PDB file of C-alpha atoms and ligand atoms in Angstrom:
ATOM      1  CA  MET A   1      51.015 -92.293 126.146  1.00  0.00           C
ATOM      2  CA  LEU A   2      51.671 -92.482 122.340  1.00  0.00           C
ATOM      3  CA  GLU A   3      54.680 -94.159 123.734  1.00  0.00           C
ATOM      4  CA  GLY A   4      53.711 -96.890 125.646  1.00  0.00           C
ATOM      5  CA  ALA A   5      51.572 -98.324 122.852  1.00  0.00           C
ATOM      6  CA  VAL A   6      55.124 -97.815 120.493  1.00  0.00           C
ATOM      7  CA  ARG A   7      56.786 -99.512 123.240  1.00  0.00           C
ATOM      8  CA  ARG A   8      54.617-102.480 123.529  1.00  0.00           C
ATOM      9  CA  ILE A   9      54.147-102.802 119.267  1.00  0.00           C
ATOM     10  CA  ARG A  10      57.897-102.949 119.383  1.00  0.00           C
ATOM     11  CA  GLU A  11      58.005-105.680 122.368  1.00  0.00           C
ATOM     12  CA  GLU A  12      56.158-108.134 119.078  1.00  0.00           C
ATOM     13  CA  THR A  13      58.182-107.014 115.893  1.00  0.00           C
ATOM     14  CA  ASN A  14      60.624-104.498 114.676  1.00  0.00           C
ATOM     15  CA  LEU A  15      58.839-104.040 111.587  1.00  0.00           C
ATOM     16  CA  GLN A  16      58.592-100.231 110.211  1.00  0.00           C
ATOM     17  CA  PRO A  17      55.381-100.168 108.474  1.00  0.00           C
ATOM     18  CA  VAL A  18      55.293 -97.067 105.761  1.00  0.00           C
ATOM     19  CA  VAL A  19      51.365 -97.809 105.177  1.00  0.00           C
ATOM     20  CA  GLY A  20      48.724 -98.110 107.553  1.00  0.00           C
ATOM     21  CA  VAL A  21      45.652 -99.586 106.574  1.00  0.00           C
ATOM     22  CA  VAL A  22      42.203 -98.964 108.204  1.00  0.00           C
ATOM     23  CA  LEU A  23      39.481-102.007 107.482  1.00  0.00           C
ATOM     24  CA  GLY A  24      35.765-101.035 108.585  1.00  0.00           C
ATOM     25  CA  SER A  25      33.238-102.982 109.499  1.00  0.00           C
ATOM     26  CA  GLY A  26      33.512-106.135 107.460  1.00  0.00           C
ATOM     27  CA  LEU A  27      35.940-105.447 105.842  1.00  0.00           C
ATOM     28  CA  GLY A  28      38.563-107.267 107.411  1.00  0.00           C
ATOM     29  CA  GLY A  29      39.594-109.131 104.379  1.00  0.00           C
ATOM     30  CA  LEU A  30      43.189-107.766 103.850  1.00  0.00           C
ATOM     31  CA  ALA A  31      44.390-108.316 107.042  1.00  0.00           C
ATOM     32  CA  ASP A  32      44.289-112.516 106.397  1.00  0.00           C
ATOM     33  CA  GLU A  33      46.262-111.641 103.111  1.00  0.00           C
ATOM     34  CA  VAL A  34      49.212-110.297 105.242  1.00  0.00           C
ATOM     35  CA  GLN A  35      52.501-112.079 105.597  1.00  0.00           C
ATOM     36  CA  ASP A  36      54.702-113.083 108.726  1.00  0.00           C
ATOM     37  CA  ARG A  37      52.371-111.133 110.015  1.00  0.00           C
ATOM     38  CA  VAL A  38      51.982-110.201 114.077  1.00  0.00           C
ATOM     39  CA  GLU A  39      48.714-110.243 115.863  1.00  0.00           C
ATOM     40  CA  ILE A  40      47.903-107.275 118.646  1.00  0.00           C
ATOM     41  CA  PRO A  41      44.461-107.013 119.864  1.00  0.00           C
ATOM     42  CA  TYR A  42      43.611-103.296 120.930  1.00  0.00           C
ATOM     43  CA  ASP A  43      43.072-104.291 124.326  1.00  0.00           C
ATOM     44  CA  GLN A  44      46.882-105.174 125.353  1.00  0.00           C
ATOM     45  CA  ILE A  45      48.236-101.688 123.548  1.00  0.00           C
ATOM     46  CA  PRO A  46      47.927 -99.124 126.698  1.00  0.00           C
ATOM     47  CA  GLY A  47      45.256 -96.016 125.753  1.00  0.00           C
ATOM     48  CA  TRP A  48      44.621 -98.152 122.540  1.00  0.00           C
ATOM     49  CA  PRO A  49      40.370 -97.617 122.306  1.00  0.00           C
ATOM     50  CA  VAL A  50      38.781-101.256 122.249  1.00  0.00           C
ATOM     51  CA  SER A  51      35.917-100.692 119.329  1.00  0.00           C
ATOM     52  CA  THR A  52      32.045-102.386 120.561  1.00  0.00           C
ATOM     53  CA  ALA A  53      30.600-102.112 116.674  1.00  0.00           C
ATOM     54  CA  ILE A  54      29.488-105.481 115.827  1.00  0.00           C
ATOM     55  CA  GLY A  55      32.075-106.649 113.000  1.00  0.00           C
ATOM     56  CA  HIS A  56      35.061-105.057 114.344  1.00  0.00           C
ATOM     57  CA  ALA A  57      37.155-107.725 115.457  1.00  0.00           C
ATOM     58  CA  GLY A  58      40.044-104.955 117.079  1.00  0.00           C
ATOM     59  CA  VAL A  59      43.271-106.274 116.320  1.00  0.00           C
ATOM     60  CA  LEU A  60      46.539-104.265 115.094  1.00  0.00           C
ATOM     61  CA  VAL A  61      48.060-107.009 112.198  1.00  0.00           C
ATOM     62  CA  LEU A  62      51.370-105.749 111.346  1.00  0.00           C
ATOM     63  CA  GLY A  63      53.182-107.572 108.617  1.00  0.00           C
ATOM     64  CA  THR A  64      54.071-107.004 104.957  1.00  0.00           C
ATOM     65  CA  VAL A  65      51.671-107.336 101.706  1.00  0.00           C
ATOM     66  CA  ASP A  66      53.972-108.086  98.181  1.00  0.00           C
ATOM     67  CA  GLY A  67      57.063-106.773 100.331  1.00  0.00           C
ATOM     68  CA  VAL A  68      55.601-103.355 101.783  1.00  0.00           C
ATOM     69  CA  PRO A  69      55.637-103.097 105.497  1.00  0.00           C
ATOM     70  CA  LEU A  70      52.228-102.316 106.648  1.00  0.00           C
ATOM     71  CA  ALA A  71      49.831-101.396 109.974  1.00  0.00           C
ATOM     72  CA  VAL A  72      46.452-102.590 109.091  1.00  0.00           C
ATOM     73  CA  MET A  73      43.774-101.642 112.082  1.00  0.00           C
ATOM     74  CA  ARG A  74      41.159-104.341 112.008  1.00  0.00           C
ATOM     75  CA  GLY A  75      38.214-102.676 113.432  1.00  0.00           C
ATOM     76  CA  ARG A  76      38.261 -98.685 114.338  1.00  0.00           C
ATOM     77  CA  ALA A  77      36.727 -96.856 117.163  1.00  0.00           C
ATOM     78  CA  HIS A  78      33.705 -94.270 116.388  1.00  0.00           C
ATOM     79  CA  LEU A  79      32.440 -91.644 117.826  1.00  0.00           C
ATOM     80  CA  TYR A  80      29.223 -93.091 118.570  1.00  0.00           C
ATOM     81  CA  GLU A  81      30.334 -94.983 120.861  1.00  0.00           C
ATOM     82  CA  GLY A  82      31.389 -92.168 122.945  1.00  0.00           C
ATOM     83  CA  ALA A  83      35.663 -92.635 123.747  1.00  0.00           C
ATOM     84  CA  GLY A  84      35.728 -88.427 122.165  1.00  0.00           C
ATOM     85  CA  ALA A  85      37.187 -87.818 118.998  1.00  0.00           C
ATOM     86  CA  ASP A  86      40.459 -87.286 120.214  1.00  0.00           C
ATOM     87  CA  ARG A  87      40.688 -90.979 121.255  1.00  0.00           C
ATOM     88  CA  ALA A  88      39.034 -92.406 118.478  1.00  0.00           C
ATOM     89  CA  VAL A  89      42.311 -91.295 116.432  1.00  0.00           C
ATOM     90  CA  TYR A  90      44.677 -92.577 119.250  1.00  0.00           C
ATOM     91  CA  GLY A  91      45.569 -95.573 116.753  1.00  0.00           C
ATOM     92  CA  ILE A  92      46.729 -92.795 113.634  1.00  0.00           C
ATOM     93  CA  ARG A  93      48.778 -91.237 115.519  1.00  0.00           C
ATOM     94  CA  VAL A  94      50.455 -94.411 117.225  1.00  0.00           C
ATOM     95  CA  LEU A  95      50.790 -95.816 113.436  1.00  0.00           C
ATOM     96  CA  ALA A  96      52.788 -92.283 112.472  1.00  0.00           C
ATOM     97  CA  ARG A  97      54.877 -93.104 115.436  1.00  0.00           C
ATOM     98  CA  LEU A  98      55.679 -96.397 114.038  1.00  0.00           C
ATOM     99  CA  GLY A  99      56.816 -94.589 110.787  1.00  0.00           C
ATOM    100  CA  VAL A 100      53.394 -94.508 108.770  1.00  0.00           C
ATOM    101  CA  ARG A 101      53.392 -91.690 105.998  1.00  0.00           C
ATOM    102  CA  THR A 102      50.348 -93.160 103.869  1.00  0.00           C
ATOM    103  CA  LEU A 103      46.576 -94.103 105.403  1.00  0.00           C
ATOM    104  CA  VAL A 104      44.168 -96.206 103.650  1.00  0.00           C
ATOM    105  CA  VAL A 105      40.669 -95.539 105.086  1.00  0.00           C
ATOM    106  CA  THR A 106      37.823 -98.138 104.518  1.00  0.00           C
ATOM    107  CA  ASN A 107      34.667 -97.977 105.785  1.00  0.00           C
ATOM    108  CA  ALA A 108      30.574 -99.097 104.699  1.00  0.00           C
ATOM    109  CA  ALA A 109      28.446 -96.239 103.353  1.00  0.00           C
ATOM    110  CA  GLY A 110      25.318 -95.620 102.173  1.00  0.00           C
ATOM    111  CA  ALA A 111      24.833 -93.957  98.572  1.00  0.00           C
ATOM    112  CA  ILE A 112      22.948 -90.286  98.866  1.00  0.00           C
ATOM    113  CA  ASP A 113      24.038 -90.516  94.550  1.00  0.00           C
ATOM    114  CA  GLU A 114      21.315 -92.163  93.304  1.00  0.00           C
ATOM    115  CA  SER A 115      23.998 -93.483  90.648  1.00  0.00           C
ATOM    116  CA  TYR A 116      25.646 -95.524  92.678  1.00  0.00           C
ATOM    117  CA  ARG A 117      24.974 -99.435  93.873  1.00  0.00           C
ATOM    118  CA  PRO A 118      25.116-101.665  96.714  1.00  0.00           C
ATOM    119  CA  GLY A 119      28.368-103.871  96.555  1.00  0.00           C
ATOM    120  CA  MET A 120      30.293-100.822  94.182  1.00  0.00           C
ATOM    121  CA  LEU A 121      33.620 -99.666  95.636  1.00  0.00           C
ATOM    122  CA  VAL A 122      33.680 -95.264  95.429  1.00  0.00           C
ATOM    123  CA  LEU A 123      37.357 -93.689  96.520  1.00  0.00           C
ATOM    124  CA  ILE A 124      36.535 -90.735  98.261  1.00  0.00           C
ATOM    125  CA  SER A 125      37.147 -87.024  96.661  1.00  0.00           C
ATOM    126  CA  ASP A 126      36.760 -85.249  99.350  1.00  0.00           C
ATOM    127  CA  HIS A 127      34.090 -84.737 102.787  1.00  0.00           C
ATOM    128  CA  VAL A 128      32.013 -82.921 104.486  1.00  0.00           C
ATOM    129  CA  ASN A 129      32.208 -83.088 108.091  1.00  0.00           C
ATOM    130  CA  LEU A 130      28.867 -83.290 109.552  1.00  0.00           C
ATOM    131  CA  MET A 131      29.610 -84.792 113.516  1.00  0.00           C
ATOM    132  CA  GLY A 132      29.713 -81.717 114.710  1.00  0.00           C
ATOM    133  CA  THR A 133      33.252 -82.000 116.682  1.00  0.00           C
ATOM    134  CA  SER A 134      37.312 -82.520 115.135  1.00  0.00           C
ATOM    135  CA  PRO A 135      39.556 -84.690 117.027  1.00  0.00           C
ATOM    136  CA  LEU A 136      41.904 -81.519 117.485  1.00  0.00           C
ATOM    137  CA  VAL A 137      39.600 -79.918 119.472  1.00  0.00           C
ATOM    138  CA  GLY A 138      41.551 -79.180 122.460  1.00  0.00           C
ATOM    139  CA  PRO A 139      45.267 -77.924 123.161  1.00  0.00           C
ATOM    140  CA  ASN A 140      47.355 -78.436 120.154  1.00  0.00           C
ATOM    141  CA  ASP A 141      50.071 -80.869 120.097  1.00  0.00           C
ATOM    142  CA  ASP A 142      52.150 -78.756 117.898  1.00  0.00           C
ATOM    143  CA  GLU A 143      54.793 -82.039 117.816  1.00  0.00           C
ATOM    144  CA  LEU A 144      51.942 -84.055 116.344  1.00  0.00           C
ATOM    145  CA  GLY A 145      51.426 -81.352 113.579  1.00  0.00           C
ATOM    146  CA  PRO A 146      49.895 -77.715 113.354  1.00  0.00           C
ATOM    147  CA  ARG A 147      47.224 -75.905 115.550  1.00  0.00           C
ATOM    148  CA  PHE A 148      44.831 -75.091 111.809  1.00  0.00           C
ATOM    149  CA  PRO A 149      46.082 -77.782 109.082  1.00  0.00           C
ATOM    150  CA  ASP A 150      45.344 -77.343 105.800  1.00  0.00           C
ATOM    151  CA  MET A 151      42.117 -80.104 104.504  1.00  0.00           C
ATOM    152  CA  SER A 152      42.414 -78.754 101.061  1.00  0.00           C
ATOM    153  CA  ASP A 153      42.920 -82.152  98.820  1.00  0.00           C
ATOM    154  CA  ALA A 154      42.508 -84.143 102.372  1.00  0.00           C
ATOM    155  CA  TYR A 155      41.836 -87.242 100.189  1.00  0.00           C
ATOM    156  CA  ASP A 156      45.489 -87.607  97.425  1.00  0.00           C
ATOM    157  CA  PRO A 157      44.605 -86.852  94.206  1.00  0.00           C
ATOM    158  CA  GLU A 158      47.740 -88.912  93.626  1.00  0.00           C
ATOM    159  CA  LEU A 159      46.781 -91.584  95.598  1.00  0.00           C
ATOM    160  CA  ARG A 160      43.311 -91.754  94.255  1.00  0.00           C
ATOM    161  CA  ARG A 161      44.965 -91.876  90.387  1.00  0.00           C
ATOM    162  CA  LEU A 162      46.628 -95.039  91.636  1.00  0.00           C
ATOM    163  CA  ALA A 163      43.723 -96.520  93.380  1.00  0.00           C
ATOM    164  CA  ARG A 164      41.680 -95.852  89.493  1.00  0.00           C
ATOM    165  CA  GLU A 165      44.281 -96.909  87.761  1.00  0.00           C
ATOM    166  CA  ALA A 166      44.687 -99.920  89.616  1.00  0.00           C
ATOM    167  CA  ALA A 167      40.605-100.893  89.521  1.00  0.00           C
ATOM    168  CA  THR A 168      40.813-100.192  85.689  1.00  0.00           C
ATOM    169  CA  ARG A 169      43.807-103.417  85.576  1.00  0.00           C
ATOM    170  CA  LEU A 170      41.208-105.872  87.479  1.00  0.00           C
ATOM    171  CA  GLY A 171      38.635-104.519  85.721  1.00  0.00           C
ATOM    172  CA  LEU A 172      36.042-103.087  88.849  1.00  0.00           C
ATOM    173  CA  GLU A 173      34.357-100.538  88.236  1.00  0.00           C
ATOM    174  CA  VAL A 174      34.783 -97.688  90.979  1.00  0.00           C
ATOM    175  CA  GLY A 175      32.535 -95.048  91.298  1.00  0.00           C
ATOM    176  CA  GLU A 176      34.331 -91.221  92.940  1.00  0.00           C
ATOM    177  CA  GLY A 177      32.499 -88.897  95.443  1.00  0.00           C
ATOM    178  CA  VAL A 178      31.868 -87.091  98.565  1.00  0.00           C
ATOM    179  CA  TYR A 179      31.601 -88.512 101.822  1.00  0.00           C
ATOM    180  CA  GLY A 180      29.195 -87.387 104.771  1.00  0.00           C
ATOM    181  CA  ALA A 181      30.238 -88.119 108.049  1.00  0.00           C
ATOM    182  CA  TRP A 182      27.359 -88.860 110.277  1.00  0.00           C
ATOM    183  CA  LEU A 183      27.900 -88.835 114.009  1.00  0.00           C
ATOM    184  CA  GLY A 184      25.394 -91.701 114.368  1.00  0.00           C
ATOM    185  CA  PRO A 185      24.937 -94.298 115.785  1.00  0.00           C
ATOM    186  CA  GLN A 186      20.890 -94.070 114.229  1.00  0.00           C
ATOM    187  CA  PHE A 187      21.122 -94.018 110.759  1.00  0.00           C
ATOM    188  CA  GLU A 188      19.983 -91.011 109.184  1.00  0.00           C
ATOM    189  CA  THR A 189      15.858 -89.741 108.697  1.00  0.00           C
ATOM    190  CA  PRO A 190      15.234 -88.968 104.886  1.00  0.00           C
ATOM    191  CA  ALA A 191      15.297 -85.556 105.722  1.00  0.00           C
ATOM    192  CA  GLU A 192      18.409 -85.315 106.617  1.00  0.00           C
ATOM    193  CA  ILE A 193      19.945 -87.417 103.532  1.00  0.00           C
ATOM    194  CA  ARG A 194      18.251 -84.668 101.444  1.00  0.00           C
ATOM    195  CA  PHE A 195      20.665 -82.446 103.548  1.00  0.00           C
ATOM    196  CA  MET A 196      23.562 -83.851 102.973  1.00  0.00           C
ATOM    197  CA  ARG A 197      22.767 -84.211  99.066  1.00  0.00           C
ATOM    198  CA  ALA A 198      22.518 -80.614  99.476  1.00  0.00           C
ATOM    199  CA  VAL A 199      25.522 -79.562 100.770  1.00  0.00           C
ATOM    200  CA  GLY A 200      27.468 -81.609  98.708  1.00  0.00           C
ATOM    201  CA  ALA A 201      28.239 -85.301 100.061  1.00  0.00           C
ATOM    202  CA  ASP A 202      27.686 -88.557  97.879  1.00  0.00           C
ATOM    203  CA  LEU A 203      28.024 -90.848 100.383  1.00  0.00           C
ATOM    204  CA  ALA A 204      26.520 -90.947 104.365  1.00  0.00           C
ATOM    205  CA  GLY A 205      28.872 -93.167 107.395  1.00  0.00           C
ATOM    206  CA  MET A 206      29.560 -92.885 110.809  1.00  0.00           C
ATOM    207  CA  SER A 207      33.279 -92.973 110.278  1.00  0.00           C
ATOM    208  CA  THR A 208      37.022 -92.132 108.205  1.00  0.00           C
ATOM    209  CA  VAL A 209      36.348 -88.076 109.004  1.00  0.00           C
ATOM    210  CA  PRO A 210      37.921 -87.905 112.439  1.00  0.00           C
ATOM    211  CA  GLU A 211      40.941 -90.563 110.792  1.00  0.00           C
ATOM    212  CA  VAL A 212      41.341 -88.178 108.259  1.00  0.00           C
ATOM    213  CA  ILE A 213      41.446 -85.100 110.434  1.00  0.00           C
ATOM    214  CA  ALA A 214      43.932 -86.647 112.804  1.00  0.00           C
ATOM    215  CA  ALA A 215      45.872 -87.835 109.434  1.00  0.00           C
ATOM    216  CA  ARG A 216      46.229 -84.618 108.379  1.00  0.00           C
ATOM    217  CA  HIS A 217      47.195 -83.107 111.191  1.00  0.00           C
ATOM    218  CA  LEU A 218      50.596 -85.237 110.687  1.00  0.00           C
ATOM    219  CA  GLY A 219      51.313 -84.884 107.681  1.00  0.00           C
ATOM    220  CA  ILE A 220      49.908 -88.203 106.301  1.00  0.00           C
ATOM    221  CA  ARG A 221      48.516 -89.014 102.767  1.00  0.00           C
ATOM    222  CA  CYS A 222      45.161 -90.358 102.534  1.00  0.00           C
ATOM    223  CA  LEU A 223      43.527 -92.805 100.251  1.00  0.00           C
ATOM    224  CA  GLY A 224      39.863 -93.261 101.330  1.00  0.00           C
ATOM    225  CA  VAL A 225      37.177 -96.401  99.746  1.00  0.00           C
ATOM    226  CA  SER A 226      34.008 -96.859 100.896  1.00  0.00           C
ATOM    227  CA  VAL A 227      31.967 -99.993 100.327  1.00  0.00           C
ATOM    228  CA  VAL A 228      28.933 -98.916  99.443  1.00  0.00           C
ATOM    229  CA  THR A 229      26.286-101.182 101.494  1.00  0.00           C
ATOM    230  CA  ASN A 230      22.815 -99.617 100.531  1.00  0.00           C
ATOM    231  CA  MET A 231      21.585 -96.976  99.477  1.00  0.00           C
ATOM    232  CA  ALA A 232      20.890 -93.912 102.315  1.00  0.00           C
ATOM    233  CA  ALA A 233      17.485 -93.445 103.566  1.00  0.00           C
ATOM    234  CA  GLY A 234      14.863 -92.243 101.302  1.00  0.00           C
ATOM    235  CA  VAL A 235      17.126 -92.618  98.296  1.00  0.00           C
ATOM    236  CA  VAL A 236      14.979 -95.949  97.704  1.00  0.00           C
ATOM    237  CA  GLU A 237      12.031 -97.740  99.592  1.00  0.00           C
ATOM    238  CA  GLY A 238      12.383 -99.990 102.553  1.00  0.00           C
ATOM    239  CA  LYS A 239      14.337 -99.883 106.147  1.00  0.00           C
ATOM    240  CA  LEU A 240      18.225-100.131 107.191  1.00  0.00           C
ATOM    241  CA  GLY A 241      19.505-102.353 109.203  1.00  0.00           C
ATOM    242  CA  HIS A 242      23.032-103.055 110.102  1.00  0.00           C
ATOM    243  CA  ASP A 243      22.269-106.498 108.829  1.00  0.00           C
ATOM    244  CA  GLN A 244      22.477-105.226 105.420  1.00  0.00           C
ATOM    245  CA  VAL A 245      25.126-103.497 106.088  1.00  0.00           C
ATOM    246  CA  LEU A 246      27.134-106.691 107.202  1.00  0.00           C
ATOM    247  CA  ALA A 247      25.849-108.755 103.858  1.00  0.00           C
ATOM    248  CA  VAL A 248      26.822-106.568 101.291  1.00  0.00           C
ATOM    249  CA  GLY A 249      29.791-105.497 103.171  1.00  0.00           C
ATOM    250  CA  ALA A 250      30.553-109.433 103.187  1.00  0.00           C
ATOM    251  CA  GLU A 251      30.047-109.646  99.373  1.00  0.00           C
ATOM    252  CA  ALA A 252      31.802-107.073  98.118  1.00  0.00           C
ATOM    253  CA  GLN A 253      34.865-107.361 100.599  1.00  0.00           C
ATOM    254  CA  PRO A 254      37.182-109.607  97.783  1.00  0.00           C
ATOM    255  CA  ARG A 255      36.766-106.940  95.710  1.00  0.00           C
ATOM    256  CA  LEU A 256      37.680-104.052  98.366  1.00  0.00           C
ATOM    257  CA  THR A 257      40.618-106.491  99.577  1.00  0.00           C
ATOM    258  CA  ALA A 258      41.481-107.071  95.381  1.00  0.00           C
ATOM    259  CA  LEU A 259      42.085-103.781  94.817  1.00  0.00           C
ATOM    260  CA  LEU A 260      43.837-102.348  98.321  1.00  0.00           C
ATOM    261  CA  HIS A 261      46.723-105.438  97.074  1.00  0.00           C
ATOM    262  CA  GLU A 262      46.509-104.365  93.617  1.00  0.00           C
ATOM    263  CA  VAL A 263      47.590-100.689  94.764  1.00  0.00           C
ATOM    264  CA  LEU A 264      49.335-101.129  97.867  1.00  0.00           C
ATOM    265  CA  PRO A 265      52.447-101.763  96.104  1.00  0.00           C
ATOM    266  CA  ALA A 266      52.486 -97.941  94.426  1.00  0.00           C
ATOM    267  CA  LEU A 267      51.225 -96.456  97.772  1.00  0.00           C
ATOM    268  CA  ALA A 268      55.069 -97.305  99.578  1.00  0.00           C
ATOM    269  CA  THR A 269      56.803 -95.156  96.834  1.00  0.00           C
TER     270      THR A 269
HETATM  271  N1  HPA B 301      24.457 -94.479 106.626  1.00  0.00           N
HETATM  272  C1  HPA B 301      25.357 -94.212 108.148  1.00  0.00           C
HETATM  273  N2  HPA B 301      26.209 -94.987 107.676  1.00  0.00           N
HETATM  274  C2  HPA B 301      26.033 -96.051 106.800  1.00  0.00           C
HETATM  275  C3  HPA B 301      25.047 -96.419 106.233  1.00  0.00           C
HETATM  276  C4  HPA B 301      24.266 -95.219 105.712  1.00  0.00           C
HETATM  277  O1  HPA B 301      23.233 -94.936 104.724  1.00  0.00           O
HETATM  278  N3  HPA B 301      25.040 -97.410 105.297  1.00  0.00           N
HETATM  279  C5  HPA B 301      26.345 -97.630 106.524  1.00  0.00           C
HETATM  280  N4  HPA B 301      27.128 -96.845 107.025  1.00  0.00           N
END
């Protein structure tokens, strides 16, 4: 299956991407900055799950940014779409076959930490998987990675340092925190957010963790960046909606794109 996807991509380009980037809900800006790019809609790649979430275009973009060969997933499959965790990380495994050794994952998230503000960028330092499953459930494919992969430093401290330095050069304020992964698609209740805070989560979101688990299984280094689109349920008064997530994401997108662009050259080494 993976080989079929690689063959299809190779019909379009010989580029050997070294960095992979997953762009979340309404955060696709970096894809527009990819030079000499080839765009392949997911539904044209054998086996690739097609995402149904609003704000996700569903296209693989291959090209270069500042000379760095990269593969950008514009849009992702979420577990709440129902395809199964191993299916949701198919793209990550294809990127690994293409040569990707470093993965940047982005997402929209709700702030559990009260010092965060909507629009802020937060570097993910670790995660708590509350999704109740893993993309590695089932027989292990030893060609991909070990049965019991290590998850300490799942979010590479050195990559985080490079991202912090890039943010400083840009004069951008970035936070750092633990991402709590929620299955969704319903937002959390206020009680669930209090639970997530109690178990150490600073951010709540519905993606990223399956991808990072799959990437670590493959031995790929990960950098995670959340865009805070809202204060999580019960942290402040008011209701949550996907429209707000998309609107704040759109407002923050130029800052995320600037940060990714600034850090990319350092990730290729
Ligand atoms: N919870 C879960 N996922 C999210 C949120 C949230 O508050 N905001 C954006 N994605």
